[in-house]
mmCIF file of C-alpha atoms in Angstrom:
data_model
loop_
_atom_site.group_PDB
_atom_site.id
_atom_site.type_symbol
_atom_site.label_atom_id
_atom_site.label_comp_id
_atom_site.label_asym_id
_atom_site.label_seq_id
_atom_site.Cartn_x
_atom_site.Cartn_y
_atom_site.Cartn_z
ATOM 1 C CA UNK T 1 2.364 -11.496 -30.964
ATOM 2 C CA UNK T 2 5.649 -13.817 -30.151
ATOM 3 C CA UNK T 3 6.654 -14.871 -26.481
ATOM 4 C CA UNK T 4 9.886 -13.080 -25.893
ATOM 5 C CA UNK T 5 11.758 -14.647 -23.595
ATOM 6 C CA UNK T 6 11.453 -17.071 -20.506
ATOM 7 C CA UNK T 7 13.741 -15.878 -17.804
ATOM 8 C CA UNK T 8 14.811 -17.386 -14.438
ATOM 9 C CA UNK T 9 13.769 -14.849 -11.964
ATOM 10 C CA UNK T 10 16.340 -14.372 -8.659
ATOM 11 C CA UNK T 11 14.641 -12.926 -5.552
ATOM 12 C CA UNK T 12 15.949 -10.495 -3.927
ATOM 13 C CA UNK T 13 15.635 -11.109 -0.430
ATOM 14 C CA UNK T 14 16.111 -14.851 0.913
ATOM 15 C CA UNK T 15 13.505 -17.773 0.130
ATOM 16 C CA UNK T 16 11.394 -19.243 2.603
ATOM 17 C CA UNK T 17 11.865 -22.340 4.026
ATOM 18 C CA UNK T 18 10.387 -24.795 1.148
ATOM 19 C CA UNK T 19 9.832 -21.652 -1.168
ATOM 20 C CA UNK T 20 11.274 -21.943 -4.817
ATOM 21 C CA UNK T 21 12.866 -18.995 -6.920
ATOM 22 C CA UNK T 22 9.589 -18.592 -9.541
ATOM 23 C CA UNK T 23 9.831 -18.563 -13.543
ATOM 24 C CA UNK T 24 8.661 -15.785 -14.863
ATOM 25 C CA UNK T 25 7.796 -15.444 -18.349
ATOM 26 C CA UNK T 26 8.016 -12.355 -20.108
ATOM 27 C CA UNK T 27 5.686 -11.504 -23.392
ATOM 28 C CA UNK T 28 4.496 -8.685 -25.656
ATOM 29 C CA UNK T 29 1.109 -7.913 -27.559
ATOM 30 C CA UNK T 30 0.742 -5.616 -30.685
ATOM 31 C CA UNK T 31 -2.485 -3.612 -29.701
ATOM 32 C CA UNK T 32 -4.364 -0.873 -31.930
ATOM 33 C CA UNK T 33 -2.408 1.718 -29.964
ATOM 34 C CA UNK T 34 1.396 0.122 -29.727
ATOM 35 C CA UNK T 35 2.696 -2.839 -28.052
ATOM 36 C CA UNK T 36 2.526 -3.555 -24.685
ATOM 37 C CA UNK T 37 5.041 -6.239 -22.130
ATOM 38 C CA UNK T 38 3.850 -8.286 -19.089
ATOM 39 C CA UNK T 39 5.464 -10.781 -17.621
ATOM 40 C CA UNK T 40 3.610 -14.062 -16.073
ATOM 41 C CA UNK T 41 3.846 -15.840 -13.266
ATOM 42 C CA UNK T 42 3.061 -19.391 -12.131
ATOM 43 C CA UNK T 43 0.376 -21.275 -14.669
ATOM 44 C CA UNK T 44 -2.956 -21.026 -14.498
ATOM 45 C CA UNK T 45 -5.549 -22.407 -11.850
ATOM 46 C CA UNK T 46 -9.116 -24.253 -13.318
ATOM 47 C CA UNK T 47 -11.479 -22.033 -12.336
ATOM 48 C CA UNK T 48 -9.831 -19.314 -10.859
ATOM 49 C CA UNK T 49 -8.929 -15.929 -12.310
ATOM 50 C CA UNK T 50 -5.572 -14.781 -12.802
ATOM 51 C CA UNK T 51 -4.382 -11.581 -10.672
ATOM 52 C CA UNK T 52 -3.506 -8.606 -12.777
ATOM 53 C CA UNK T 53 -1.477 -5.743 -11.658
ATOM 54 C CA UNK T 54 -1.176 -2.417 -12.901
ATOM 55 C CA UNK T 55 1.318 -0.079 -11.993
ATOM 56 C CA UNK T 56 1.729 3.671 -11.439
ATOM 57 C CA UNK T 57 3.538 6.560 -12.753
ATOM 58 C CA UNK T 58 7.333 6.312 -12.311
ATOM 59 C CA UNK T 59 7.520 3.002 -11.574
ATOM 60 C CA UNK T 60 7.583 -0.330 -13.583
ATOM 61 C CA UNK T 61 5.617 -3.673 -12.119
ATOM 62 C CA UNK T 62 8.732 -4.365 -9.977
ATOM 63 C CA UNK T 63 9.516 -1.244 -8.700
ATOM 64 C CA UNK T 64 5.650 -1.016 -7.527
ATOM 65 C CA UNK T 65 4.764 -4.615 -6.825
ATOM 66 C CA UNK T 66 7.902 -6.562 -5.995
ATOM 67 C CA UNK T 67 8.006 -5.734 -2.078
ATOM 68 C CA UNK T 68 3.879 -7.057 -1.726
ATOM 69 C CA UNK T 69 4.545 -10.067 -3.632
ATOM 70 C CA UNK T 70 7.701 -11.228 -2.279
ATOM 71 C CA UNK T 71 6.748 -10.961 1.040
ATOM 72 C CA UNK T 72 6.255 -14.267 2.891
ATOM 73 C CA UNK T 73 2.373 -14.281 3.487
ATOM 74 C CA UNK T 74 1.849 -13.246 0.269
ATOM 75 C CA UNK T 75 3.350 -16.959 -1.008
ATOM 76 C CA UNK T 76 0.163 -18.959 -0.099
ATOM 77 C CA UNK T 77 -1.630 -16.436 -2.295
ATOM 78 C CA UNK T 78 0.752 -16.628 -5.293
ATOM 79 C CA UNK T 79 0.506 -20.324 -5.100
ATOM 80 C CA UNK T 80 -3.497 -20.331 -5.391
ATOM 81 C CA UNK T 81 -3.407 -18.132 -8.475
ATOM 82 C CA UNK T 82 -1.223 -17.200 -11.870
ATOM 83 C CA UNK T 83 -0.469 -13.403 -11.977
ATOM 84 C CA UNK T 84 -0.233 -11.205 -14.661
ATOM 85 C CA UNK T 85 2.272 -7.630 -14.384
ATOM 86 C CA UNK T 86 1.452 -5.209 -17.163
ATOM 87 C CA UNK T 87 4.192 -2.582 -17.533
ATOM 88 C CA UNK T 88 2.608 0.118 -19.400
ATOM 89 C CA UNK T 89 4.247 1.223 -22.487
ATOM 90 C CA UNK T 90 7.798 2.355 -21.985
ATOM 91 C CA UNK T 91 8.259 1.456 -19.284
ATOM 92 C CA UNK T 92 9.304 -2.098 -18.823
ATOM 93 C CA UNK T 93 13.444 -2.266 -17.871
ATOM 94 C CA UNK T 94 15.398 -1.670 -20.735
ATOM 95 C CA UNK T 95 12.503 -0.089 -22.655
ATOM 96 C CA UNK T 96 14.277 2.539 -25.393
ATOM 97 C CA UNK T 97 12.971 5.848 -25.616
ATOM 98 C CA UNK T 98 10.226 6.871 -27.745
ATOM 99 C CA UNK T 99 10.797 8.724 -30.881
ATOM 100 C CA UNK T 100 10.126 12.819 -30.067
ATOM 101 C CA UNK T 101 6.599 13.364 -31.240
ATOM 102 C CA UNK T 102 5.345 9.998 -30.408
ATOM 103 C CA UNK T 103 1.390 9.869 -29.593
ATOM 104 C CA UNK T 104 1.538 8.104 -26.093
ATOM 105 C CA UNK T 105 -1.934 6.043 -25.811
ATOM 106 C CA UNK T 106 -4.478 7.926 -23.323
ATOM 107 C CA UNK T 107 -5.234 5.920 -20.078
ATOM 108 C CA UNK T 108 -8.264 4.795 -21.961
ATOM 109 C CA UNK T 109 -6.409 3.837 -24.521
ATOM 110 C CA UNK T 110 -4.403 2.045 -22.223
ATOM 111 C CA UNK T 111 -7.203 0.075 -20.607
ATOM 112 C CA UNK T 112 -7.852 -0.825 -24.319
ATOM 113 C CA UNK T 113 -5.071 -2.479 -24.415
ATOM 114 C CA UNK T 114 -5.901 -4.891 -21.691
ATOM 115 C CA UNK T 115 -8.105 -7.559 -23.914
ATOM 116 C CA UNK T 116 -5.315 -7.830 -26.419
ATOM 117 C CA UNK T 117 -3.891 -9.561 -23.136
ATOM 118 C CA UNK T 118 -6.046 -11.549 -22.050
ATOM 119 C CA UNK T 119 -6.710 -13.076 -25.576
ATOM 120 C CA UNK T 120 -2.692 -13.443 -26.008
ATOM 121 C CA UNK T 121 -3.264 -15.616 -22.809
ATOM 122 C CA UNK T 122 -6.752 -17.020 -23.345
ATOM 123 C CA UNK T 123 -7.763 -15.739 -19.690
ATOM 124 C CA UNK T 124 -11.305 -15.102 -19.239
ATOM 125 C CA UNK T 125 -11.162 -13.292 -15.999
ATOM 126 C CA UNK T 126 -9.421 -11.267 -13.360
ATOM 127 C CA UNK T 127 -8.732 -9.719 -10.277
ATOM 128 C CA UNK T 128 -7.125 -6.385 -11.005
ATOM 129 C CA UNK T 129 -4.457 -4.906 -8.674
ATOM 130 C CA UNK T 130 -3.669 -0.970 -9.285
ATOM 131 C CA UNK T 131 -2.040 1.640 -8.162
ATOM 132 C CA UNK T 132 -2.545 5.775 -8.709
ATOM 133 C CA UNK T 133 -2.928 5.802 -12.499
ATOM 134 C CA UNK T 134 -3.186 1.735 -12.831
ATOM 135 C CA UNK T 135 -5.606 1.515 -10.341
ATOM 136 C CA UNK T 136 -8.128 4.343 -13.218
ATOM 137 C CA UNK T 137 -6.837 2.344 -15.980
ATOM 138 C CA UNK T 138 -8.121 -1.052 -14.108
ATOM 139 C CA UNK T 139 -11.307 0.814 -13.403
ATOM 140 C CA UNK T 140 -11.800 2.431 -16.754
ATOM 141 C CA UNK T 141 -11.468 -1.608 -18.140
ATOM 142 C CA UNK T 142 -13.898 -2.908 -15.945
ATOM 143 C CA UNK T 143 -16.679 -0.250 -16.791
ATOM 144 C CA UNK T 144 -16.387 -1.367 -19.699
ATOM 145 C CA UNK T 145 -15.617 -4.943 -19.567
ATOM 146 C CA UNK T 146 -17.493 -5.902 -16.875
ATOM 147 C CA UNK T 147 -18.181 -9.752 -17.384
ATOM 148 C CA UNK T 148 -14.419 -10.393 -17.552
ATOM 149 C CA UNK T 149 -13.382 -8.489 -13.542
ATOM 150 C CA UNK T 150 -14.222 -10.696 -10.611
ATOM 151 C CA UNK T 151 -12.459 -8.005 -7.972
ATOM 152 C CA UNK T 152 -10.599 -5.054 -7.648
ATOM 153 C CA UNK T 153 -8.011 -3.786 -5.374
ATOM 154 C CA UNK T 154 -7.579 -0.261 -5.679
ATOM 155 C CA UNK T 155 -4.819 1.840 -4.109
ATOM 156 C CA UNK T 156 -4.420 5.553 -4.224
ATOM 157 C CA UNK T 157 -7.140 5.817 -6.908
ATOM 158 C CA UNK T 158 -8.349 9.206 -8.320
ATOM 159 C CA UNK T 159 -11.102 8.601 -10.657
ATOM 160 C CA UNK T 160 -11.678 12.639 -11.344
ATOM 161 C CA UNK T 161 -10.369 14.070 -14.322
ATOM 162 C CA UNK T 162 -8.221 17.318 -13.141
ATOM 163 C CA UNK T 163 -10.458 20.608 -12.773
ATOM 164 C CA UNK T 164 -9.354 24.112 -14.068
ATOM 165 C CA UNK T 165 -7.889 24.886 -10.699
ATOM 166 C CA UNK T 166 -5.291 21.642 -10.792
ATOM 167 C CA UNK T 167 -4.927 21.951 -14.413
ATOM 168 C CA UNK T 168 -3.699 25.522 -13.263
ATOM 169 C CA UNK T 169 -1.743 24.335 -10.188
ATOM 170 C CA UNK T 170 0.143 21.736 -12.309
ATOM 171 C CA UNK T 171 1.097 24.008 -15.112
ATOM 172 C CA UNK T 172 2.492 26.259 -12.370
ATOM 173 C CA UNK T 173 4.403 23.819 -10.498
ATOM 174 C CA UNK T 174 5.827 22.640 -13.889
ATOM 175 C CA UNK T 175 7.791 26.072 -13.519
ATOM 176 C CA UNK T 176 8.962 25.611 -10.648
ATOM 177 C CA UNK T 177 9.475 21.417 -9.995
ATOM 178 C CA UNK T 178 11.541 19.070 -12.956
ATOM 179 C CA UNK T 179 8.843 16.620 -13.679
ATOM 180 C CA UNK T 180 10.630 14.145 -11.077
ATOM 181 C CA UNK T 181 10.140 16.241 -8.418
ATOM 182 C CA UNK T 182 6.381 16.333 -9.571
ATOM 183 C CA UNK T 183 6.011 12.456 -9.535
ATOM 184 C CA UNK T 184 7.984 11.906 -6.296
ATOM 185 C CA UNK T 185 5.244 14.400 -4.887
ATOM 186 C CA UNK T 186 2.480 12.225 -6.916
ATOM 187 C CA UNK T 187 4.095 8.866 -5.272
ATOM 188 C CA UNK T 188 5.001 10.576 -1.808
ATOM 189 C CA UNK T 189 3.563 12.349 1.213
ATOM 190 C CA UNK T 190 5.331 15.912 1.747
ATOM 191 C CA UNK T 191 5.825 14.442 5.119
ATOM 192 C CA UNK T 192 7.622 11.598 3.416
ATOM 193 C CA UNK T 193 9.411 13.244 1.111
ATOM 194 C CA UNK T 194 10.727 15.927 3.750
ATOM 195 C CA UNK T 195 12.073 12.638 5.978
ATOM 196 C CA UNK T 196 13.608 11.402 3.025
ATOM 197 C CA UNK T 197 13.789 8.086 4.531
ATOM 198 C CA UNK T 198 15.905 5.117 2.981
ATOM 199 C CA UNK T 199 12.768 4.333 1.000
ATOM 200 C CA UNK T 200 12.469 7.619 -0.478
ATOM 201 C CA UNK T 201 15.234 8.141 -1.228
ATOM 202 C CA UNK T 202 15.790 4.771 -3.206
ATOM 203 C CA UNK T 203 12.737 5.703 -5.166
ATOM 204 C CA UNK T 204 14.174 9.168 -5.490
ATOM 205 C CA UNK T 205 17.266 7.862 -7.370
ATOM 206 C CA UNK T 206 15.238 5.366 -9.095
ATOM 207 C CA UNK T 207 12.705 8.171 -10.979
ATOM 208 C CA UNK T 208 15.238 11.118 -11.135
ATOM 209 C CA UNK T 209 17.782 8.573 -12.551
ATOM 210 C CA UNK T 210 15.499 6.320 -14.962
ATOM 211 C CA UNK T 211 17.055 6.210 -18.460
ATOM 212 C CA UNK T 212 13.066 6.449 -19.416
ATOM 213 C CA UNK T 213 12.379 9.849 -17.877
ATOM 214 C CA UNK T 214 11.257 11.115 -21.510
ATOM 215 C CA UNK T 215 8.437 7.976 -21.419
ATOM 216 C CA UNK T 216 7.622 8.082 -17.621
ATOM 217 C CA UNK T 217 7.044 12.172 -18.354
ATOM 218 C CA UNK T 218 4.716 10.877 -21.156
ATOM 219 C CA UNK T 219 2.778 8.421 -18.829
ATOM 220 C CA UNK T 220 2.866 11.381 -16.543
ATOM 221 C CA UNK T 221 1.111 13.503 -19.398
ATOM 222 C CA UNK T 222 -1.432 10.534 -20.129
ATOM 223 C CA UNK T 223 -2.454 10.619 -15.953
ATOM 224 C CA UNK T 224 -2.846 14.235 -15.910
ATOM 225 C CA UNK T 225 -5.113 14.519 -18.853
ATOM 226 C CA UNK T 226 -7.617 11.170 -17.758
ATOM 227 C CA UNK T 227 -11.444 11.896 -18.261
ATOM 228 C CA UNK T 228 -13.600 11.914 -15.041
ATOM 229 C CA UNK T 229 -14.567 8.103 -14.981
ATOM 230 C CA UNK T 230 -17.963 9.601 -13.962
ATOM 231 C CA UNK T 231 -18.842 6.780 -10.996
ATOM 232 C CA UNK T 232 -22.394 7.403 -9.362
ATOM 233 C CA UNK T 233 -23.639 5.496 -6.323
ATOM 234 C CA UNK T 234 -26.816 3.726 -7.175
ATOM 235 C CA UNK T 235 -26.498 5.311 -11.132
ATOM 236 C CA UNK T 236 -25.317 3.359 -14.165
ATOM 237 C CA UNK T 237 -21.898 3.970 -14.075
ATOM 238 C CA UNK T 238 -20.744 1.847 -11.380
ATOM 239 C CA UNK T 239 -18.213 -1.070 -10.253
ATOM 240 C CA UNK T 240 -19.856 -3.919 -10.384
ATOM 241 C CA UNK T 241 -17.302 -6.093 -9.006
ATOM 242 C CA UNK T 242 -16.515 -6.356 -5.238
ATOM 243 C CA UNK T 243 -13.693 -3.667 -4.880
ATOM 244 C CA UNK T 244 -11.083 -2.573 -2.267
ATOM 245 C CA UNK T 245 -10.404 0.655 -1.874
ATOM 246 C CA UNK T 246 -6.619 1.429 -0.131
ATOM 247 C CA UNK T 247 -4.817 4.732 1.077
ATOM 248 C CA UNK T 248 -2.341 5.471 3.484
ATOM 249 C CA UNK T 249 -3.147 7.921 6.007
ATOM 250 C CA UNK T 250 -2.367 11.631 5.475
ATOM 251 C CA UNK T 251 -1.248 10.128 1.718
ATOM 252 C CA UNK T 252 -1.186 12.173 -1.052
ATOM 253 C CA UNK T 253 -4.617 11.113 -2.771
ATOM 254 C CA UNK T 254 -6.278 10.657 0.695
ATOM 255 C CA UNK T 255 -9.095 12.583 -0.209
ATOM 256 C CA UNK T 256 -9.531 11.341 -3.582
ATOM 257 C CA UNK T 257 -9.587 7.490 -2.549
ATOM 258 C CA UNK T 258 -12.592 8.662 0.315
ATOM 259 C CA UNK T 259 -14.467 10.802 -2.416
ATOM 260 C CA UNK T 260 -13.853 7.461 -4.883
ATOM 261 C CA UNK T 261 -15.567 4.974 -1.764
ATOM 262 C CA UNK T 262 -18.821 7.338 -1.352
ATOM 263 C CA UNK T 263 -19.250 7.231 -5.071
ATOM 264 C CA UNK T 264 -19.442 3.483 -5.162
ATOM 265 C CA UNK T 265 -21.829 0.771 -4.487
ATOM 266 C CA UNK T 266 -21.353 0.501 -0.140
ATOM 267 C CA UNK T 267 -22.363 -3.580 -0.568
ATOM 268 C CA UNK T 268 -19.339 -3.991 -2.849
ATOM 269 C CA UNK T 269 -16.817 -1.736 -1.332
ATOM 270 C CA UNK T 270 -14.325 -1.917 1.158
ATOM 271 C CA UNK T 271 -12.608 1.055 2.666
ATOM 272 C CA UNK T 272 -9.182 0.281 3.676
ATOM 273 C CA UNK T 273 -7.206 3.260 5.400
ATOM 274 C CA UNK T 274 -4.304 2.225 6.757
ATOM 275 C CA UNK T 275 -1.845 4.300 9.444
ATOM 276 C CA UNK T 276 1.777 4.189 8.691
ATOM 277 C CA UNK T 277 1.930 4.017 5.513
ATOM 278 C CA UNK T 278 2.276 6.555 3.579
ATOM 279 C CA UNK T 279 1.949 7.213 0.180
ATOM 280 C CA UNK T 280 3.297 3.319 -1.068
ATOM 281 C CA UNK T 281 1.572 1.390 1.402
ATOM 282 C CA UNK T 282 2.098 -2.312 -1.307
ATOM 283 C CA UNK T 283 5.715 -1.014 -0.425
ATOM 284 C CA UNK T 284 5.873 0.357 3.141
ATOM 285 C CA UNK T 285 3.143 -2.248 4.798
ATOM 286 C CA UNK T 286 3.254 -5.105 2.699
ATOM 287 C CA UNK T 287 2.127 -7.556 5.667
ATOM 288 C CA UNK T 288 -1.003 -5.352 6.251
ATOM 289 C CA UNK T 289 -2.051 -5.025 2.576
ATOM 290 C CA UNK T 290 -1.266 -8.781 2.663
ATOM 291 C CA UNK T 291 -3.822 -10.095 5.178
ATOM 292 C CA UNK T 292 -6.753 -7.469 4.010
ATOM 293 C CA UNK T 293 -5.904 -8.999 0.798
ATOM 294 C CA UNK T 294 -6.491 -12.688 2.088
ATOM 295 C CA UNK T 295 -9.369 -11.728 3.611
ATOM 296 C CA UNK T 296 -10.731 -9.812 0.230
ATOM 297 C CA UNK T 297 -10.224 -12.945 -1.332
ATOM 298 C CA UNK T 298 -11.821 -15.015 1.142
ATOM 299 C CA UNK T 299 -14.942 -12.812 0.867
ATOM 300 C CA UNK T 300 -14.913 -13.573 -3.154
ATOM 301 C CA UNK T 301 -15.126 -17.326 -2.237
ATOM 302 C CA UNK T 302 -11.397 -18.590 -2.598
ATOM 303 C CA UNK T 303 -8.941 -19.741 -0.512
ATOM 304 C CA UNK T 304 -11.403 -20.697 1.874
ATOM 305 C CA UNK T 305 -9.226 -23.009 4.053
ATOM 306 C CA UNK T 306 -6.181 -20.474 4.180
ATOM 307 C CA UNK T 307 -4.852 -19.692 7.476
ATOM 308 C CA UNK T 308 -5.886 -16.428 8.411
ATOM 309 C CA UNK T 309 -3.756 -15.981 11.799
ATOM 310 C CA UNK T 310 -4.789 -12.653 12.314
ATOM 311 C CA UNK T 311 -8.007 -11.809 9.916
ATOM 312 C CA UNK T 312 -9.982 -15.009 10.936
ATOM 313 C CA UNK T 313 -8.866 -14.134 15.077
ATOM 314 C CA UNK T 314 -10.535 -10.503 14.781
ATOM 315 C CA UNK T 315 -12.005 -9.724 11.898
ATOM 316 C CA UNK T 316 -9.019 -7.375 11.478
ATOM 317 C CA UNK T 317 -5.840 -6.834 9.291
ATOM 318 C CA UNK T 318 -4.668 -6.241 12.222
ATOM 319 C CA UNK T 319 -0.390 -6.299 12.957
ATOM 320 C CA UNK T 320 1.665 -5.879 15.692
ATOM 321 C CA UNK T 321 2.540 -1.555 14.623
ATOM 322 C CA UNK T 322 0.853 0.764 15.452
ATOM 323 C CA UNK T 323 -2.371 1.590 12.370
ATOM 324 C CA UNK T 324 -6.144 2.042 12.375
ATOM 325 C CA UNK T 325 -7.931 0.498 9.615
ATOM 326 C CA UNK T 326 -11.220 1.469 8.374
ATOM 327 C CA UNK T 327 -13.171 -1.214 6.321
ATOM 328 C CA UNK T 328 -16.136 0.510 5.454
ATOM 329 C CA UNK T 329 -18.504 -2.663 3.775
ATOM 330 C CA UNK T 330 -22.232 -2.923 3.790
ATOM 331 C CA UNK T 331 -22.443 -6.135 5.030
ATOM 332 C CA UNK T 332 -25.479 -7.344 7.845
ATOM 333 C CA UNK T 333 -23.610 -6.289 10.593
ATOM 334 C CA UNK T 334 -20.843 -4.308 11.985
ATOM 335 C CA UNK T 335 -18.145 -5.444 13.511
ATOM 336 C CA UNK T 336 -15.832 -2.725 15.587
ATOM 337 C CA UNK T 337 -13.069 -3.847 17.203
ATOM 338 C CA UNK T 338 -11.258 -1.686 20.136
ATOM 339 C CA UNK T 339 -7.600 -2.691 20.577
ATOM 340 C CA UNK T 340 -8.274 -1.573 24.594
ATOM 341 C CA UNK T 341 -10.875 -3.836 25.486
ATOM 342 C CA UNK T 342 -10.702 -6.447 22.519
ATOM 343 C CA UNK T 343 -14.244 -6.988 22.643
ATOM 344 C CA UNK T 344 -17.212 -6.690 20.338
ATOM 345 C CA UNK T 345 -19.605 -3.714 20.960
ATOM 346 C CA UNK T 346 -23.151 -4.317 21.086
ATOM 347 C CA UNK T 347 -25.365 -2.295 18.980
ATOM 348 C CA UNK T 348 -27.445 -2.410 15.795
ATOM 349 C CA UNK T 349 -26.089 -3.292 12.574
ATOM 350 C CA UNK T 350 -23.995 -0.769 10.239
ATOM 351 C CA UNK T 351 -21.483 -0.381 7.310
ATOM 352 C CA UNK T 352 -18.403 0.222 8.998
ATOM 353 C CA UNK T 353 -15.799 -2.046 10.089
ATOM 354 C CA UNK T 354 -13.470 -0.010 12.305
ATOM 355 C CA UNK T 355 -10.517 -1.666 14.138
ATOM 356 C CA UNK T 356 -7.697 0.019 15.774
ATOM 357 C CA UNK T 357 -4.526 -2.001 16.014
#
């Protein structure tokens, strides 16, 4: 369990006024099933957890994460806390290609992984950040490591294993579709994909083009063959963290992500459903997932003084395109904002936050 290398990281788009290029610093763990890279950020805050990202199928922590943390608002969050990427086995840049016949870990097994981590870094807790199949293997750690998860954002999760009738469906698209056309439909709207806007296709070229594809199609493998994580409102297995659910509408696991919220404890749970965005929406409406993510935070009992300039306004992640937002929290009251009259309803109190922006 060495440190492998410390490497000057060069962003991509241009710094902020004041901001700084960060260090990133780039290590690997030997775990009961393989070794695993993840690259840290900043140093760690007394008595704060670190943020942990997982990412999903066909992408690596920069392809999935780099557009929400480099955006500007995002900086007085990165500041507050270290941050942890986890590329999943394989799939880090440069990462050769596994032998033919190698047993990739489960995403259980994967989510087993995740203490070897923390112990490397002597972090006691977290605030996970997932997407699609790192958002279940976030989930499947905190079931079972419950002490150690403070919060969890969730994006496009599906916490159902696949029935007989998907099982069926995927064998028979796997006819039909190369395994990147699969994930680009896993990643993507249909809507999305048939625009093929600039985004698309740049995340077209990166998956069909990956000098991985054998270990993204064995990640792949791993999602489609997760165990039902079983969740039960007001049962056992639970969440016990606050978590935020997030989907784009019309995205591809739409449905799955509003099954996921009515499974889960309503006075933990926010429902985030956000207009615009499609299936990527850390990629597509970074300044959106930004603020909700402030305000998440804020909730949890940090960053108390940060400047919420549109949150603290209206209760809202509210921006200046077009999207309606549903926050679905059991909280004391409901607040429902209507972007026509800009005033607060009077009624009795409920679960929903609804705001249309």
């Amino acid at each position: 369990m060495a440190e492998l290398q410390e490497v000057q990281i060069t962003e991509e788009k241009p710094l902020l006024p004041g901001q700084t290029p960060e260090v990133a610093k780039t290590h690997s763990v030997e775990t009961p099933y393989g070794s695993v890279n993840f690259t840290v950020y900043g140093t760690p805050k007394p008595k704060r957890p670190a943020i942990f990202t997982y990412h999903d199928v066909g992408l690596n922590y920069k392809s999935c994460f780099q557009s929400l943390f480099q955006f500007g608002d995002m900086q007085e969050i990165i500041q507050n806390f270290v941050r942890v990427h986890v590329d999943a086995p394989g799939m880090q840049e440069g990462a050769p290609v596994f032998p033919l016949g190698y047993q990739y870990p489960s995403l259980d097994q994967l989510a087993d992984m995740i203490p070897c981590i923390l112990q490397y870094l002597n972090f006691s807790t977290i605030i996970g950040v997932g997407v699609g199949a790192g958002a279940y293997i976030l989930s499947r750690y905190a079931l079972t490591h419950p002490d150690t998860v403070e919060g969890l954002v969730l994006i496009n999760i599906d916490p159902n294993a696949k029935g007989w009738m998907d099982w069926a469906a995927h064998k028979l698209t796997g006819f039909t579709s190369s395994i990147p056309e699969m994930i680009l439909g896993h990643l993507f709207s249909q809507e999305e994909l048939s625009g093929n806007s600039e985004l698309v296709q740049k995340y077209r070229n990166i998956v069909t083009h990956a000098p991985n594809l054998e270990n993204i199609e064995l990640y792949w493998n791993s999602y489609n063959n997760r165990r039902d994580l079983n969740f039960e409102r007001g049962g056992d297995i639970t969440l016990k963290c606050p978590v935020m659910l997030v989907v784009g509408d019309q995205a591809p696991h739409e449905d799955a992500v509003v099954e996921c919220n009515s499974k889960l404890d309503p006075t933990q749970t926010s429902f985030l459903k956000m207009a615009d965005s499609g299936g990527q929406p850390q990629l597509t409406q970074p300044g959106k997932l930004t603020e909700a993510f402030k305000y998440f935070l804020q909730g949890m009992g940090y960053m108390a003084s940060s400047c919420m300039t549109r949150l603290s306004r209206s209760r809202t992640a509210s921006l200046t395109s077009a999207a309606s937002i549903d926050l679905n929290r059991s909280r004391s009251r409901t607040l429902s904002q209507s972007s026509e009259s800009g005033t607060l309803p009077s009624g009795p109190p409920g679960h929903t936050m609804e705001v249309s922006c």
